């Protein structure tokens, strides 16, 4: 059968519902026309695809907020005295990358069974792929070494191969056979995962995260027969790099604390800090840490029976709501993306510091809190 080749190009972008989706942009590549975007921040990834009789190659590039800002051009035109503006992205088919994926896939065909092969920094790792319906679980089982006679496989016992995340982002090449068609899937991933440069990552986690990044593309999802790949826990011993005071966002909020029956418990200011290394794992918003600090004075009559921990949850939720309201939904989302990707810079930190200045006071009981415009006076609350 003569070789048949097809090329496609997709853009993963945000629409009004804030759900990133892949959009077919092949015609823009063929016509060498700029791809229009509603906003620069709408760009999340691009993916070139090349299909032939043996290999289906994907080259995906993830974008951080700053990278999208640099890649997308804001263009203004004047037609008939009317000024129009548009955000445009110049698309290029990554043919060199796709060609390299194709060549490597053909070379690995003799040793690629129903497992997954991941290439990282020139090393080839073999991972088992256990399927439960369309759910997949990976485990590192071996390593391949190229030799004159082909590839030599060595087994790996318990544990995983670890590597340090580079500043420039991760580059992985992943190879697996389609269980529904006679094709090798060759996938190149470029970008950032969920952890920060300098931290330790494992080959299994990185492979799982990279695969999940492209499962929104129907072509990959259908041919791989995967809807999701389980992501292992973060490797132990990975401490977050301590931040210098200049890199932290700490602030205090005026507060009056009362017991459940309305007895004054404390007054002064509670201390708070915005976590610049992690987002809230449930909401995806900014994550706060609230403590009593050293500016909160307790009523001697209740100091032995009332603990600050009883107010921690309601204060965190209320201060978080005030902060999100002050910053704005769109800005919070953008900052959360930067924090998640380790891309938060001085401008974002300054924006958060401005939002935490002069927040209104709170009156709180252990199970409820309300915002008060008047700030509480200093001094020990009366018994």
Tab-separated table of C-alpha atoms in Angstrom:
chain	number	residue	atom	x	y	z
A	1	UNK	CA	0.000	0.000	0.000
A	2	UNK	CA	1.443	3.412	-0.913
A	3	UNK	CA	2.182	5.688	2.022
A	4	UNK	CA	-0.635	8.085	2.849
A	5	UNK	CA	0.127	11.082	5.005
A	6	UNK	CA	-2.258	13.521	6.648
A	7	UNK	CA	-1.451	16.579	8.762
A	8	UNK	CA	-3.698	18.351	11.267
A	9	UNK	CA	-3.236	21.163	13.734
A	10	UNK	CA	-5.194	21.968	16.897
A	11	UNK	CA	-5.302	24.834	19.382
A	12	UNK	CA	-6.390	24.217	22.951
A	13	UNK	CA	-8.047	27.377	24.164
A	14	UNK	CA	-10.472	28.778	26.702
A	15	UNK	CA	-13.955	29.936	25.803
A	16	UNK	CA	-16.534	31.753	27.921
A	17	UNK	CA	-17.250	28.710	30.070
A	18	UNK	CA	-13.596	28.519	31.109
A	19	UNK	CA	-13.249	24.926	29.932
A	20	UNK	CA	-10.149	24.462	27.735
A	21	UNK	CA	-10.985	22.562	24.545
A	22	UNK	CA	-9.113	21.573	21.404
A	23	UNK	CA	-10.203	23.420	18.258
A	24	UNK	CA	-9.273	22.356	14.710
A	25	UNK	CA	-7.024	25.086	13.274
A	26	UNK	CA	-5.608	23.119	10.337
A	27	UNK	CA	-6.910	25.544	7.717
A	28	UNK	CA	-5.030	28.435	9.340
A	29	UNK	CA	-1.759	26.503	9.011
A	30	UNK	CA	-2.442	25.578	5.392
A	31	UNK	CA	-3.390	29.136	4.461
A	32	UNK	CA	-0.574	30.645	6.577
A	33	UNK	CA	-3.211	32.823	8.199
A	34	UNK	CA	-3.153	34.107	11.809
A	35	UNK	CA	-5.454	32.333	14.238
A	36	UNK	CA	-7.767	34.790	16.107
A	37	UNK	CA	-8.138	34.645	19.887
A	38	UNK	CA	-10.547	36.529	22.122
A	39	UNK	CA	-7.736	37.145	24.615
A	40	UNK	CA	-4.070	36.258	24.933
A	41	UNK	CA	-4.759	34.242	28.065
A	42	UNK	CA	-7.163	32.040	26.087
A	43	UNK	CA	-4.202	30.161	24.564
A	44	UNK	CA	-3.360	27.009	26.539
A	45	UNK	CA	-1.672	24.642	24.079
A	46	UNK	CA	-1.072	23.802	20.436
A	47	UNK	CA	-0.787	20.346	18.909
A	48	UNK	CA	0.440	19.220	15.506
A	49	UNK	CA	-0.618	15.774	14.248
A	50	UNK	CA	0.865	13.646	11.468
A	51	UNK	CA	-0.718	10.374	10.351
A	52	UNK	CA	0.705	7.749	8.004
A	53	UNK	CA	0.207	4.016	7.467
A	54	UNK	CA	2.216	3.036	10.547
A	55	UNK	CA	2.541	5.957	12.957
A	56	UNK	CA	0.221	8.578	14.379
A	57	UNK	CA	2.451	11.337	15.761
A	58	UNK	CA	1.363	14.151	18.094
A	59	UNK	CA	3.464	17.146	19.115
A	60	UNK	CA	1.874	19.123	21.957
A	61	UNK	CA	3.202	22.331	23.439
A	62	UNK	CA	1.704	23.709	26.642
A	63	UNK	CA	1.797	27.471	27.288
A	64	UNK	CA	2.074	29.316	30.567
A	65	UNK	CA	0.373	32.704	30.899
A	66	UNK	CA	3.637	34.535	30.225
A	67	UNK	CA	4.448	32.382	27.216
A	68	UNK	CA	0.997	33.019	25.746
A	69	UNK	CA	1.507	36.741	26.319
A	70	UNK	CA	4.702	36.611	24.259
A	71	UNK	CA	3.337	34.361	21.505
A	72	UNK	CA	0.028	36.106	20.833
A	73	UNK	CA	0.205	39.444	19.021
A	74	UNK	CA	-2.325	42.226	19.582
A	75	UNK	CA	-3.025	43.780	16.171
A	76	UNK	CA	-4.957	46.972	15.497
A	77	UNK	CA	-6.284	48.010	12.083
A	78	UNK	CA	-8.050	51.141	10.883
A	79	UNK	CA	-10.687	50.630	8.197
A	80	UNK	CA	-12.838	53.568	7.133
A	81	UNK	CA	-11.873	55.530	10.186
A	82	UNK	CA	-12.889	52.688	12.491
A	83	UNK	CA	-10.240	51.033	14.662
A	84	UNK	CA	-10.520	47.290	15.132
A	85	UNK	CA	-8.265	45.092	17.236
A	86	UNK	CA	-7.602	41.380	17.392
A	87	UNK	CA	-5.326	38.964	19.187
A	88	UNK	CA	-3.553	36.767	16.647
A	89	UNK	CA	-1.410	33.653	16.914
A	90	UNK	CA	0.868	32.571	14.087
A	91	UNK	CA	0.675	28.787	13.763
A	92	UNK	CA	3.462	26.550	12.476
A	93	UNK	CA	3.293	22.829	11.890
A	94	UNK	CA	6.136	21.250	13.957
A	95	UNK	CA	7.214	19.006	11.076
A	96	UNK	CA	10.748	18.436	12.330
A	97	UNK	CA	9.462	17.231	15.696
A	98	UNK	CA	6.805	15.061	14.081
A	99	UNK	CA	9.372	13.566	11.703
A	100	UNK	CA	11.643	12.715	14.637
A	101	UNK	CA	8.760	11.064	16.493
A	102	UNK	CA	7.932	9.027	13.410
A	103	UNK	CA	11.510	7.797	12.959
A	104	UNK	CA	11.881	6.809	16.616
A	105	UNK	CA	8.504	5.049	16.613
A	106	UNK	CA	9.556	2.895	13.662
A	107	UNK	CA	12.843	2.037	15.370
A	108	UNK	CA	11.045	1.038	18.576
A	109	UNK	CA	8.392	-1.012	16.759
A	110	UNK	CA	10.326	-4.267	17.259
A	111	UNK	CA	10.359	-3.909	21.062
A	112	UNK	CA	7.069	-2.082	21.609
A	113	UNK	CA	4.388	-4.499	22.744
A	114	UNK	CA	1.411	-3.511	24.865
A	115	UNK	CA	3.590	-1.408	27.157
A	116	UNK	CA	4.516	2.293	27.054
A	117	UNK	CA	7.986	3.596	26.274
A	118	UNK	CA	8.926	7.055	27.549
A	119	UNK	CA	12.020	8.920	26.392
A	120	UNK	CA	13.455	11.519	28.751
A	121	UNK	CA	16.824	13.207	28.221
A	122	UNK	CA	17.875	10.445	25.810
A	123	UNK	CA	16.999	7.597	28.207
A	124	UNK	CA	14.282	5.082	27.302
A	125	UNK	CA	12.008	3.788	30.077
A	126	UNK	CA	9.482	0.957	29.814
A	127	UNK	CA	6.211	1.269	31.717
A	128	UNK	CA	3.457	-1.301	32.057
A	129	UNK	CA	-0.050	-0.060	31.271
A	130	UNK	CA	-2.843	-1.745	33.220
A	131	UNK	CA	-6.268	-0.958	31.799
A	132	UNK	CA	-9.579	-0.926	33.654
A	133	UNK	CA	-12.051	0.061	30.988
A	134	UNK	CA	-10.774	3.383	29.688
A	135	UNK	CA	-8.791	4.089	32.861
A	136	UNK	CA	-5.061	3.400	32.841
A	137	UNK	CA	-2.425	2.827	35.516
A	138	UNK	CA	1.285	3.063	34.737
A	139	UNK	CA	4.225	1.432	36.503
A	140	UNK	CA	7.910	1.652	35.653
A	141	UNK	CA	9.224	-1.851	34.896
A	142	UNK	CA	12.340	-1.526	32.761
A	143	UNK	CA	14.804	0.488	30.758
A	144	UNK	CA	16.039	0.190	27.163
A	145	UNK	CA	19.595	0.721	25.963
A	146	UNK	CA	20.431	1.031	22.278
A	147	UNK	CA	23.088	-1.352	20.958
A	148	UNK	CA	24.419	-2.427	17.585
A	149	UNK	CA	21.988	-5.340	17.531
A	150	UNK	CA	18.952	-3.278	18.558
A	151	UNK	CA	17.695	-2.491	22.042
A	152	UNK	CA	18.710	-4.265	25.240
A	153	UNK	CA	16.168	-4.289	28.038
A	154	UNK	CA	17.052	-4.228	31.725
A	155	UNK	CA	14.443	-4.752	34.418
A	156	UNK	CA	13.732	-2.268	37.205
A	157	UNK	CA	12.539	-3.435	40.604
A	158	UNK	CA	10.404	-1.481	43.050
A	159	UNK	CA	10.629	2.274	42.971
A	160	UNK	CA	10.680	4.866	40.226
A	161	UNK	CA	13.232	6.849	38.274
A	162	UNK	CA	13.456	10.429	39.523
A	163	UNK	CA	14.680	13.579	37.801
A	164	UNK	CA	14.849	17.294	38.559
A	165	UNK	CA	12.353	19.437	36.721
A	166	UNK	CA	14.213	21.836	34.416
A	167	UNK	CA	13.630	25.580	34.318
A	168	UNK	CA	12.792	25.486	30.612
A	169	UNK	CA	10.002	22.926	31.052
A	170	UNK	CA	9.777	19.190	30.483
A	171	UNK	CA	10.283	17.453	27.147
A	172	UNK	CA	8.989	13.899	26.913
A	173	UNK	CA	8.455	11.510	24.036
A	174	UNK	CA	5.948	8.727	24.681
A	175	UNK	CA	5.249	5.683	22.501
A	176	UNK	CA	2.442	3.092	22.693
A	177	UNK	CA	0.441	0.905	20.355
A	178	UNK	CA	-3.187	1.641	19.616
A	179	UNK	CA	-5.363	-1.242	20.853
A	180	UNK	CA	-7.996	-0.583	18.153
A	181	UNK	CA	-5.969	0.148	15.008
A	182	UNK	CA	-2.636	-1.048	13.625
A	183	UNK	CA	-0.773	2.154	14.465
A	184	UNK	CA	1.951	3.252	16.842
A	185	UNK	CA	1.045	6.395	18.758
A	186	UNK	CA	4.078	8.669	19.106
A	187	UNK	CA	3.538	11.647	21.404
A	188	UNK	CA	5.888	14.533	22.091
A	189	UNK	CA	5.082	16.742	25.109
A	190	UNK	CA	6.723	20.095	25.787
A	191	UNK	CA	5.854	22.371	28.693
A	192	UNK	CA	5.297	22.440	32.427
A	193	UNK	CA	3.486	19.836	34.494
A	194	UNK	CA	2.112	20.533	37.987
A	195	UNK	CA	5.307	21.069	39.948
A	196	UNK	CA	7.962	23.737	39.915
A	197	UNK	CA	11.413	23.773	38.276
A	198	UNK	CA	14.057	22.412	40.623
A	199	UNK	CA	11.696	19.984	42.332
A	200	UNK	CA	11.990	16.232	41.949
A	201	UNK	CA	9.600	14.404	39.645
A	202	UNK	CA	9.280	10.755	38.646
A	203	UNK	CA	9.126	9.277	35.161
A	204	UNK	CA	5.797	7.572	35.894
A	205	UNK	CA	4.122	10.724	37.203
A	206	UNK	CA	5.467	12.822	34.345
A	207	UNK	CA	4.265	10.288	31.761
A	208	UNK	CA	0.798	10.108	33.316
A	209	UNK	CA	0.462	13.892	33.506
A	210	UNK	CA	1.645	14.339	29.931
A	211	UNK	CA	-0.837	11.771	28.610
A	212	UNK	CA	-3.694	13.359	30.550
A	213	UNK	CA	-2.771	16.696	28.956
A	214	UNK	CA	-3.701	15.436	25.490
A	215	UNK	CA	-6.706	13.241	26.287
A	216	UNK	CA	-8.988	16.178	25.528
A	217	UNK	CA	-8.102	15.627	21.865
A	218	UNK	CA	-10.561	13.073	20.477
A	219	UNK	CA	-8.089	11.548	17.991
A	220	UNK	CA	-5.627	10.599	20.737
A	221	UNK	CA	-8.349	9.530	23.161
A	222	UNK	CA	-10.107	7.252	20.668
A	223	UNK	CA	-6.973	5.560	19.331
A	224	UNK	CA	-5.385	5.100	22.764
A	225	UNK	CA	-8.709	3.988	24.301
A	226	UNK	CA	-7.871	6.028	27.387
A	227	UNK	CA	-10.014	8.599	29.146
A	228	UNK	CA	-7.693	9.101	32.099
A	229	UNK	CA	-4.393	7.830	33.484
A	230	UNK	CA	-3.917	7.623	37.244
A	231	UNK	CA	-1.276	10.021	38.556
A	232	UNK	CA	0.861	8.585	41.392
A	233	UNK	CA	1.426	10.543	44.581
A	234	UNK	CA	4.162	13.144	44.728
A	235	UNK	CA	7.513	11.508	45.610
A	236	UNK	CA	8.488	11.841	49.243
A	237	UNK	CA	11.131	14.263	50.351
A	238	UNK	CA	10.000	17.044	48.039
A	239	UNK	CA	9.976	20.135	50.183
A	240	UNK	CA	8.824	23.393	48.664
A	241	UNK	CA	11.642	25.910	48.359
A	242	UNK	CA	11.387	28.368	51.253
A	243	UNK	CA	10.435	31.815	50.039
A	244	UNK	CA	12.253	34.939	51.119
A	245	UNK	CA	10.148	37.667	52.809
A	246	UNK	CA	10.303	39.704	49.583
A	247	UNK	CA	8.599	36.797	47.797
A	248	UNK	CA	5.814	36.312	50.360
A	249	UNK	CA	2.366	37.899	50.601
A	250	UNK	CA	1.523	38.293	54.275
A	251	UNK	CA	-1.053	40.631	55.775
A	252	UNK	CA	-3.316	41.075	58.773
A	253	UNK	CA	-7.050	41.641	59.113
A	254	UNK	CA	-8.866	43.465	61.952
A	255	UNK	CA	-11.009	41.008	63.884
A	256	UNK	CA	-13.404	40.695	66.798
A	257	UNK	CA	-13.905	37.135	68.005
A	258	UNK	CA	-16.862	35.987	70.096
A	259	UNK	CA	-17.869	32.699	71.672
A	260	UNK	CA	-21.029	30.937	70.510
A	261	UNK	CA	-23.050	32.713	73.208
A	262	UNK	CA	-21.759	36.152	72.184
A	263	UNK	CA	-19.110	36.621	74.865
A	264	UNK	CA	-16.147	38.706	73.605
A	265	UNK	CA	-13.175	36.358	73.136
A	266	UNK	CA	-10.464	38.359	71.369
A	267	UNK	CA	-9.784	41.543	69.432
A	268	UNK	CA	-6.964	42.892	67.355
A	269	UNK	CA	-5.637	41.552	64.060
A	270	UNK	CA	-5.323	37.999	62.736
A	271	UNK	CA	-2.355	37.105	60.535
A	272	UNK	CA	-2.779	35.667	57.034
A	273	UNK	CA	-0.579	34.538	54.178
A	274	UNK	CA	-1.393	33.653	50.574
A	275	UNK	CA	0.194	30.384	49.526
A	276	UNK	CA	2.293	31.182	46.447
A	277	UNK	CA	3.295	27.558	45.877
A	278	UNK	CA	-0.071	25.757	45.869
A	279	UNK	CA	-3.651	26.594	44.888
A	280	UNK	CA	-6.692	25.448	46.826
A	281	UNK	CA	-6.963	21.731	45.935
A	282	UNK	CA	-10.784	21.837	45.852
A	283	UNK	CA	-11.680	25.207	44.295
A	284	UNK	CA	-8.526	25.889	42.306
A	285	UNK	CA	-8.490	29.412	43.769
A	286	UNK	CA	-6.002	31.155	46.026
A	287	UNK	CA	-5.106	29.207	49.154
A	288	UNK	CA	-4.854	31.068	52.481
A	289	UNK	CA	-3.202	30.227	55.771
A	290	UNK	CA	-4.676	32.132	58.732
A	291	UNK	CA	-3.092	32.180	62.219
A	292	UNK	CA	-3.589	34.091	65.463
A	293	UNK	CA	-0.342	36.005	64.987
A	294	UNK	CA	0.957	38.275	67.730
A	295	UNK	CA	-1.567	41.133	67.384
A	296	UNK	CA	-4.596	39.351	68.798
A	297	UNK	CA	-5.441	40.036	72.440
A	298	UNK	CA	-7.584	37.504	74.293
A	299	UNK	CA	-10.196	38.081	76.950
A	300	UNK	CA	-8.690	36.690	80.182
A	301	UNK	CA	-12.089	35.306	81.165
A	302	UNK	CA	-12.174	32.852	78.240
A	303	UNK	CA	-8.528	32.408	77.315
A	304	UNK	CA	-8.351	28.985	79.006
A	305	UNK	CA	-11.440	27.588	77.296
A	306	UNK	CA	-11.382	29.117	73.794
A	307	UNK	CA	-8.761	28.280	71.168
A	308	UNK	CA	-8.023	30.103	67.910
A	309	UNK	CA	-8.345	26.826	65.985
A	310	UNK	CA	-12.119	27.024	66.542
A	311	UNK	CA	-12.227	30.150	64.337
A	312	UNK	CA	-9.619	29.167	61.760
A	313	UNK	CA	-11.962	27.652	59.158
A	314	UNK	CA	-14.570	30.419	59.139
A	315	UNK	CA	-11.912	33.157	59.140
A	316	UNK	CA	-10.049	31.505	56.257
A	317	UNK	CA	-13.217	31.177	54.176
A	318	UNK	CA	-14.396	34.735	54.873
A	319	UNK	CA	-11.010	36.396	54.307
A	320	UNK	CA	-10.630	34.309	51.144
A	321	UNK	CA	-14.015	35.518	49.883
A	322	UNK	CA	-13.058	39.145	50.596
A	323	UNK	CA	-9.748	38.694	48.791
A	324	UNK	CA	-11.343	37.047	45.750
A	325	UNK	CA	-13.881	39.868	45.598
A	326	UNK	CA	-11.165	42.528	45.817
A	327	UNK	CA	-8.971	40.929	43.146
A	328	UNK	CA	-11.740	39.861	40.779
A	329	UNK	CA	-12.665	36.467	39.359
A	330	UNK	CA	-10.628	36.782	36.141
A	331	UNK	CA	-7.497	37.968	37.939
A	332	UNK	CA	-7.776	35.235	40.580
A	333	UNK	CA	-7.991	32.628	37.836
A	334	UNK	CA	-4.920	33.997	36.042
A	335	UNK	CA	-2.912	34.191	39.265
A	336	UNK	CA	-3.967	30.656	40.186
A	337	UNK	CA	-2.678	29.392	36.831
A	338	UNK	CA	0.647	31.153	37.424
A	339	UNK	CA	0.941	29.683	40.940
A	340	UNK	CA	0.028	26.225	39.696
A	341	UNK	CA	2.705	26.374	36.993
A	342	UNK	CA	5.336	28.108	39.112
A	343	UNK	CA	5.088	31.136	36.853
A	344	UNK	CA	4.099	33.796	39.406
A	345	UNK	CA	6.344	36.824	39.046
A	346	UNK	CA	6.902	40.137	40.813
A	347	UNK	CA	3.928	41.748	39.048
A	348	UNK	CA	1.526	39.096	40.338
A	349	UNK	CA	2.930	39.327	43.864
A	350	UNK	CA	2.535	43.127	43.802
A	351	UNK	CA	-1.072	42.744	42.667
A	352	UNK	CA	-1.830	40.415	45.560
A	353	UNK	CA	-0.162	42.731	48.059
A	354	UNK	CA	-2.252	45.656	46.810
A	355	UNK	CA	-5.425	43.584	47.183
A	356	UNK	CA	-4.607	42.684	50.795
A	357	UNK	CA	-4.067	46.282	51.894
A	358	UNK	CA	-6.729	47.825	54.164
A	359	UNK	CA	-9.176	44.932	54.098
A	360	UNK	CA	-12.271	45.560	56.263
A	361	UNK	CA	-12.610	44.057	59.717
A	362	UNK	CA	-14.396	40.866	60.706
A	363	UNK	CA	-16.639	39.825	63.564
A	364	UNK	CA	-16.631	36.074	63.985
A	365	UNK	CA	-18.032	33.244	66.035
A	366	UNK	CA	-16.704	29.697	65.586
A	367	UNK	CA	-19.307	28.900	62.902
A	368	UNK	CA	-20.005	32.242	61.240
A	369	UNK	CA	-18.377	35.545	60.385
A	370	UNK	CA	-19.478	38.886	58.990
A	371	UNK	CA	-17.576	41.760	57.426
A	372	UNK	CA	-17.535	45.051	59.312
A	373	UNK	CA	-16.379	48.311	57.787
A	374	UNK	CA	-15.355	49.731	61.158
A	375	UNK	CA	-12.053	48.424	62.456
A	376	UNK	CA	-11.958	47.204	66.060
A	377	UNK	CA	-10.179	49.281	68.586
A	378	UNK	CA	-7.068	48.009	70.312
A	379	UNK	CA	-7.025	46.862	73.886
A	380	UNK	CA	-8.083	43.777	75.794
A	381	UNK	CA	-11.776	42.959	75.320
A	382	UNK	CA	-13.884	43.248	78.397
A	383	UNK	CA	-14.890	40.112	80.242
